[in-house]
Tab-separated table of C-alpha atoms in Angstrom:
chain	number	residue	atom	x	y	z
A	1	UNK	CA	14.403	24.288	-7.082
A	2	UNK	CA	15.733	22.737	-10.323
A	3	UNK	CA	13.198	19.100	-10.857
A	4	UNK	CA	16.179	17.142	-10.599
A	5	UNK	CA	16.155	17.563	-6.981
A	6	UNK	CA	12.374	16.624	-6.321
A	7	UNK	CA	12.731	12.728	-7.764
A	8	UNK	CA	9.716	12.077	-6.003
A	9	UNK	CA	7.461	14.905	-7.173
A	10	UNK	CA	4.203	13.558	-8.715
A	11	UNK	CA	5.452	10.040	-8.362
A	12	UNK	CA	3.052	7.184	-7.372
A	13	UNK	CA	4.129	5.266	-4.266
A	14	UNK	CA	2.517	2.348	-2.573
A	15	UNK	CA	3.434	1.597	1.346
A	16	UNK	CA	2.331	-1.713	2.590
A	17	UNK	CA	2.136	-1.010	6.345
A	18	UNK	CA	1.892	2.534	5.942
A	19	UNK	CA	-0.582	3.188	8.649
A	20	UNK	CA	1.089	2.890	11.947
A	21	UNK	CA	5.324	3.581	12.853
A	22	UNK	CA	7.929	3.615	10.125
A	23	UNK	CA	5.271	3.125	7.272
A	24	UNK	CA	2.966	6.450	8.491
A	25	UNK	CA	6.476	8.202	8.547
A	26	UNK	CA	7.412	6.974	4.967
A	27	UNK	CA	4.156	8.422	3.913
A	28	UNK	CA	4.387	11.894	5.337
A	29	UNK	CA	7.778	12.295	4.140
A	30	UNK	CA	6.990	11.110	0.225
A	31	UNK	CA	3.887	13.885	0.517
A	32	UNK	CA	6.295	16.294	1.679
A	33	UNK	CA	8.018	15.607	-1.159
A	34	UNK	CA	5.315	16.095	-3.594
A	35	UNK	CA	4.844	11.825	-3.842
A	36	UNK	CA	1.024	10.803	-4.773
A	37	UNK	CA	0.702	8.026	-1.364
A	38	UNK	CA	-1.671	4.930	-1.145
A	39	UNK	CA	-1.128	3.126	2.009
A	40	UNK	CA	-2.562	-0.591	3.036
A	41	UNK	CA	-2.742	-2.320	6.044
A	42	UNK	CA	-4.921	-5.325	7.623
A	43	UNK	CA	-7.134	-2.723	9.016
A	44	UNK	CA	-9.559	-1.102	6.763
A	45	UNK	CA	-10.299	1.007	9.872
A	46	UNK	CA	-6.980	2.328	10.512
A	47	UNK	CA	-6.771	2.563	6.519
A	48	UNK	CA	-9.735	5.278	6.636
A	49	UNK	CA	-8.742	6.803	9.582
A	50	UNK	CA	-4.792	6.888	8.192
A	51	UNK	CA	-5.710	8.555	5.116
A	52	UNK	CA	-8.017	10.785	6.590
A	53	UNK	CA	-5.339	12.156	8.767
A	54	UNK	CA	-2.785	12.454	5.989
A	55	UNK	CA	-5.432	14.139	4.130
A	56	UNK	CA	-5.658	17.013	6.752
A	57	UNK	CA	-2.273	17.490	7.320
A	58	UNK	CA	-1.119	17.547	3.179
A	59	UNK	CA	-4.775	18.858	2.094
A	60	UNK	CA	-3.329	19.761	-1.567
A	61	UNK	CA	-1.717	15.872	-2.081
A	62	UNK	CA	-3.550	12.898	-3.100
A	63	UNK	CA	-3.781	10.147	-0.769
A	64	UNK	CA	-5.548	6.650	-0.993
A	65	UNK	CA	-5.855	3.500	1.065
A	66	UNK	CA	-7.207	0.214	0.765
A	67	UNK	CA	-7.082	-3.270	3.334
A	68	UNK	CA	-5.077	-5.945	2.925
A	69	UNK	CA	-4.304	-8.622	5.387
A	70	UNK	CA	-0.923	-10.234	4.348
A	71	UNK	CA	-1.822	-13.373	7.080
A	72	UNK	CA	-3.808	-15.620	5.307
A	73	UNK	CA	-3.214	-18.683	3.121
A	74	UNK	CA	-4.504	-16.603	0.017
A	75	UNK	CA	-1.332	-14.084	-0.250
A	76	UNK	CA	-0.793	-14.384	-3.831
A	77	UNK	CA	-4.516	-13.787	-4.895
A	78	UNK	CA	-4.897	-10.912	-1.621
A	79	UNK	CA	-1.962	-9.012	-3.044
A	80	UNK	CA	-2.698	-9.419	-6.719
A	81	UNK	CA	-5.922	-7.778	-5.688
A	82	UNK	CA	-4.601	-4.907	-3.729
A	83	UNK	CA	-2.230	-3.983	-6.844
A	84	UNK	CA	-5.163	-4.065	-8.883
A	85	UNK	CA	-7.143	-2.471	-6.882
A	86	UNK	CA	-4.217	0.608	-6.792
A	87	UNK	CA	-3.244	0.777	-9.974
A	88	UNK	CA	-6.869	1.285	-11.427
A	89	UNK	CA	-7.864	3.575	-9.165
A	90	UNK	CA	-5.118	5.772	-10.563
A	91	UNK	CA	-5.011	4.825	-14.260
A	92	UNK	CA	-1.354	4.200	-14.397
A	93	UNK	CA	1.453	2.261	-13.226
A	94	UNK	CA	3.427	2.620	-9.552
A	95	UNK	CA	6.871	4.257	-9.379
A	96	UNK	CA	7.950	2.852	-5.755
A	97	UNK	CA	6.437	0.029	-3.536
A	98	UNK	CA	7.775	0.221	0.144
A	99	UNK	CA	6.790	-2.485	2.445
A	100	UNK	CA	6.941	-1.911	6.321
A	101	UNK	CA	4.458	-4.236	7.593
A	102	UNK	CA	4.520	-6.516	10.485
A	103	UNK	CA	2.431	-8.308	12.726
A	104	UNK	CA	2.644	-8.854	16.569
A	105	UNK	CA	4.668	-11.664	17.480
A	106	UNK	CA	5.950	-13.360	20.899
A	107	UNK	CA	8.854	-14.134	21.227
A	108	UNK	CA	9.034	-17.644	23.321
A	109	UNK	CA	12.207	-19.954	23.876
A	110	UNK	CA	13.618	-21.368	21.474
A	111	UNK	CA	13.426	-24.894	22.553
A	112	UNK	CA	9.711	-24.510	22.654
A	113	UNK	CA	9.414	-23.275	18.871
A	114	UNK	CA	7.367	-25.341	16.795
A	115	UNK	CA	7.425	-25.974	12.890
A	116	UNK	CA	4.011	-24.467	12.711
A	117	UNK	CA	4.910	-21.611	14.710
A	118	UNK	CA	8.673	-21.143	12.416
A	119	UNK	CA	6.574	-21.428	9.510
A	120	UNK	CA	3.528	-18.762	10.434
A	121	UNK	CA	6.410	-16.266	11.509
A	122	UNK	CA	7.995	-15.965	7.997
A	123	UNK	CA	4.332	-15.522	6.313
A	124	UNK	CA	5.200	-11.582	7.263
A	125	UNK	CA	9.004	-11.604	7.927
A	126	UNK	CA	10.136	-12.986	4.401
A	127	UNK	CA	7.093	-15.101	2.408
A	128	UNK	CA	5.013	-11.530	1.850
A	129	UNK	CA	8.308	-9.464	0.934
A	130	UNK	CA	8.916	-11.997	-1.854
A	131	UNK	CA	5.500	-11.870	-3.379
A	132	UNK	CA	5.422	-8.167	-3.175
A	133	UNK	CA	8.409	-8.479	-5.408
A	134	UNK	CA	7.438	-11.382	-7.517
A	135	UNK	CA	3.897	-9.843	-7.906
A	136	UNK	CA	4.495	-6.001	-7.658
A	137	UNK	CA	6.917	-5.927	-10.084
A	138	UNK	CA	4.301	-6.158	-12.957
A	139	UNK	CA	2.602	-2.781	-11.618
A	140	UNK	CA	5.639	-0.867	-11.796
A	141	UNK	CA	6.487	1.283	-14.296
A	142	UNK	CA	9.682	-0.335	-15.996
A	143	UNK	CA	13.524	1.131	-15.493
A	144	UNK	CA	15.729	2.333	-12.686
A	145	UNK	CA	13.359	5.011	-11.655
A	146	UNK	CA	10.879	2.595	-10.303
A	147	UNK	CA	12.069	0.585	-7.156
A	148	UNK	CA	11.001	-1.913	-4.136
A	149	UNK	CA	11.984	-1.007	-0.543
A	150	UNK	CA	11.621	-3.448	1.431
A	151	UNK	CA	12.591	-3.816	5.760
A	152	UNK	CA	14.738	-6.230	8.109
A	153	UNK	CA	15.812	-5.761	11.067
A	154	UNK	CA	19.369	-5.350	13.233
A	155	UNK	CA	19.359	-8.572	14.313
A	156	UNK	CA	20.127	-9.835	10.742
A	157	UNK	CA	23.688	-8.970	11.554
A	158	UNK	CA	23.638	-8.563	15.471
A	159	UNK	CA	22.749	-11.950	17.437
A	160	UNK	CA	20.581	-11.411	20.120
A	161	UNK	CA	20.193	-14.524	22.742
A	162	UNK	CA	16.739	-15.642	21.880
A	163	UNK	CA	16.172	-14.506	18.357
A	164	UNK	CA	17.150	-17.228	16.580
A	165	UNK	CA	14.206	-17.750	14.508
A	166	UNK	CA	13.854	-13.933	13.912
A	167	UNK	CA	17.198	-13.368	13.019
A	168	UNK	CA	17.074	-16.102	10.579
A	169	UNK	CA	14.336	-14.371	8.790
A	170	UNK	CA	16.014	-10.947	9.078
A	171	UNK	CA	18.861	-12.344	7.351
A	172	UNK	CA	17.152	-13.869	4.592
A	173	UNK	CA	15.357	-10.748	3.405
A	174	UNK	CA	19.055	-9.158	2.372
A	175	UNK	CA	19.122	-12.588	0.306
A	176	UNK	CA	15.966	-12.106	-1.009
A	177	UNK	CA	16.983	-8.343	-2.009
A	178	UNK	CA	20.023	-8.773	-3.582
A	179	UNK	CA	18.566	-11.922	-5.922
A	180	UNK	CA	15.043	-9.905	-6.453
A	181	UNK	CA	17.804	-7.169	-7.922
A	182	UNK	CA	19.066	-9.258	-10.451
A	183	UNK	CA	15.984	-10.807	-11.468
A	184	UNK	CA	13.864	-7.593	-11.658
A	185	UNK	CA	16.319	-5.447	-13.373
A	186	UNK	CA	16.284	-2.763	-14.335
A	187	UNK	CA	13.913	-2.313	-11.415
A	188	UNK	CA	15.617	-1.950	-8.625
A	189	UNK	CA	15.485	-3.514	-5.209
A	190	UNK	CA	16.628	-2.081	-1.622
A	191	UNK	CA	16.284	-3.002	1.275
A	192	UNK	CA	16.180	-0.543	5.224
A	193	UNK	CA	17.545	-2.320	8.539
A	194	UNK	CA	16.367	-0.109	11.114
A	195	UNK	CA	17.534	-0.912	15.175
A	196	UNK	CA	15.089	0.375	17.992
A	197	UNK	CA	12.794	2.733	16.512
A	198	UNK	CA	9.789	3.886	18.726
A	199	UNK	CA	6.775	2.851	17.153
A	200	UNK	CA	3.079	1.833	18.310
A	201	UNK	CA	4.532	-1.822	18.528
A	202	UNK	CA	6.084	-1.587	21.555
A	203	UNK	CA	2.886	0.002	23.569
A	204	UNK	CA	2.378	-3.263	23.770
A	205	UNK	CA	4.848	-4.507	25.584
A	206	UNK	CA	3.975	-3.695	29.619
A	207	UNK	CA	5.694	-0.251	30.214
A	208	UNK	CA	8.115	-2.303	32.895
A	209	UNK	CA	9.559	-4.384	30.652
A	210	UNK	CA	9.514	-1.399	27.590
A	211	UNK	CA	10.973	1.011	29.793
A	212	UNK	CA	14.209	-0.464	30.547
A	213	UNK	CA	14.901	-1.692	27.194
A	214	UNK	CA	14.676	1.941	26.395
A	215	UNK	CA	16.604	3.113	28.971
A	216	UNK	CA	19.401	0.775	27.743
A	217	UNK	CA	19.344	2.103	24.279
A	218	UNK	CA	19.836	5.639	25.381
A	219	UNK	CA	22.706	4.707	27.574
A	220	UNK	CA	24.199	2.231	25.316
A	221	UNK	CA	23.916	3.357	21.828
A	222	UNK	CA	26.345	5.793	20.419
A	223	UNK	CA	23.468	8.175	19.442
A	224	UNK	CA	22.017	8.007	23.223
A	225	UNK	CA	18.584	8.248	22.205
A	226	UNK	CA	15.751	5.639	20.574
A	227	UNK	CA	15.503	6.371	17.022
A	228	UNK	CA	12.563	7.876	15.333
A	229	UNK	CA	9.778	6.840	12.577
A	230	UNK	CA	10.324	10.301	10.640
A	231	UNK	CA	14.257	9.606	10.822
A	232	UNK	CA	14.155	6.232	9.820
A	233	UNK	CA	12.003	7.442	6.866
A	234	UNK	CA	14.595	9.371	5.229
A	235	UNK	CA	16.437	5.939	4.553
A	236	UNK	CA	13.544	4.957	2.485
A	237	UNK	CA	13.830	8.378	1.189
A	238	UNK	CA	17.426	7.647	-0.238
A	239	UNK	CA	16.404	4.284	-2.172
A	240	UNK	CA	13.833	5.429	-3.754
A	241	UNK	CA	15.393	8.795	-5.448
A	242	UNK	CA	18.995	7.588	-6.126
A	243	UNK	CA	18.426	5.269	-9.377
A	244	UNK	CA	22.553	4.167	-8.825
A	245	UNK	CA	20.924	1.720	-6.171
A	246	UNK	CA	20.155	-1.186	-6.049
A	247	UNK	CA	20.964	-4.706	-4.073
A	248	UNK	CA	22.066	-2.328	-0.920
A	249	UNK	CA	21.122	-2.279	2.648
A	250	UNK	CA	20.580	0.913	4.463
A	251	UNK	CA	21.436	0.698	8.159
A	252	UNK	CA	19.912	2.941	10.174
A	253	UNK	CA	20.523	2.017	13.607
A	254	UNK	CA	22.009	4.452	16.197
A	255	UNK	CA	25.047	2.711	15.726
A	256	UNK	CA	24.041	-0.454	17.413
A	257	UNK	CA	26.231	-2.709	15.578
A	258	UNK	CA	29.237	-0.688	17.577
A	259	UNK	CA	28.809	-1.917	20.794
């Protein structure tokens, strides 16, 4: 196969949340491609027990992983030291930084939402995505080939009753990604809006509640069926290998937004 076709071969590629759902299926898909991985999550754990597994399964790729937790009031310093951390382990520069992560949240009424409670929902959903970008963009190597992926959600677009405070975040991020594309040029800036994808988030939800809501995608969406964390991966796929992109959202969402 002619090299122009395998944009990711060799190329260095850091997932934030690469250890459980979308992010684990970003990672397996950029080894497939012949990507060097390091994943991070707030687990260091799940990070040795991630990278062990991705180890076995692509024995002949090299994968890394170090812990990062993205909650606390020291962000700027905590990420600062994870790019460090990643970028001299490897003696060079990254080409891509993908960020999936996300913490548990509940969801309560919206007349019961405090400032406190709006404020520590954004550390994840918007304040982390921004410093990835404001911070990150120093440890990538400079011109269209390098990129930032970063992840919203459906609801940035579709209202759902209750999700005001979500939503408001969801929208922000395609804000956030269209500015970060001007002011990091020629680096360039994407963002992925994936709708119901079955990940290790909703195990915990009780299986009464998770069921239905399943059940209701299948028979509502145009696809009829929950989408996938290898699916939703190739979207991530697509921003980082076509250097004509930047400032875009990919929607991959079982064509929720149709009904």
């Amino acid at each position: 196969m002619s090299s122009k076709f395998q944009k990711l071969l060799g190329k260095h590629v850091l997932i934030i949340g690469g250890t459980s759902g979308i992010g684990y299926g970003v990672a397996e898909a950029c080894l497939a491609s012949g990507a060097q991985v390091t994943i991070s999550s707030s687990s260091l754990t799940r990070v040795t027990d991630k990278v062990k597994q991705l180890q076995e399964s692509y024995p002949s790729s090299t994968v890394s992983g170090y812990a990062c937790d993205l909650s606390k009031p020291t962000l700027e310093a905590d990420l600062t030291q994870l790019f460090e951390q990643v970028v001299s382990s490897r003696g060079n520069k990254l080409d891509h930084i993908v960020f999936t992560a996300c913490d548990q949240l509940e969801l309560i009424p919206w007349r019961d939402i405090s400032l406190d409670f709006f404020r520590s929902a954004g550390q994840m959903r918007l304040f982390a995505q921004f410093f990835v970008g404001k911070i990150g963009s120093r440890y990538l190597n400079p011109g269209p080939e390098s990129s930032i992926v970063l992840t919203t959600g459906t609801s940035s677009e579709k209202p759902i009753p209750g999700w005001a405070m979500v939503a408001s975040y969801a929208a922000g991020l395609k804000g956030l990604t269209r500015n970060l594309a001007l002011d990091l040029r020629p680096i360039r800036v994407n963002i992925v809006s994936p709708g119901f994808v079955e990940t290790e988030l909703w195990q915990n939800m009780e299986a009464e509640k998770r069921e239905p809501l399943f059940d209701w995608v299948r028979n509502t969406m145009p696809t009829a069926k929950v989408g996938t964390p290898e699916e939703v991966a190739e979207a991530y796929l697509w921003l980082m290998k076509d250097t004509n992109v930047t400032g875009s959202v990919a929607c991959t969402n079982a064509g929720m937004k149709l009904v």
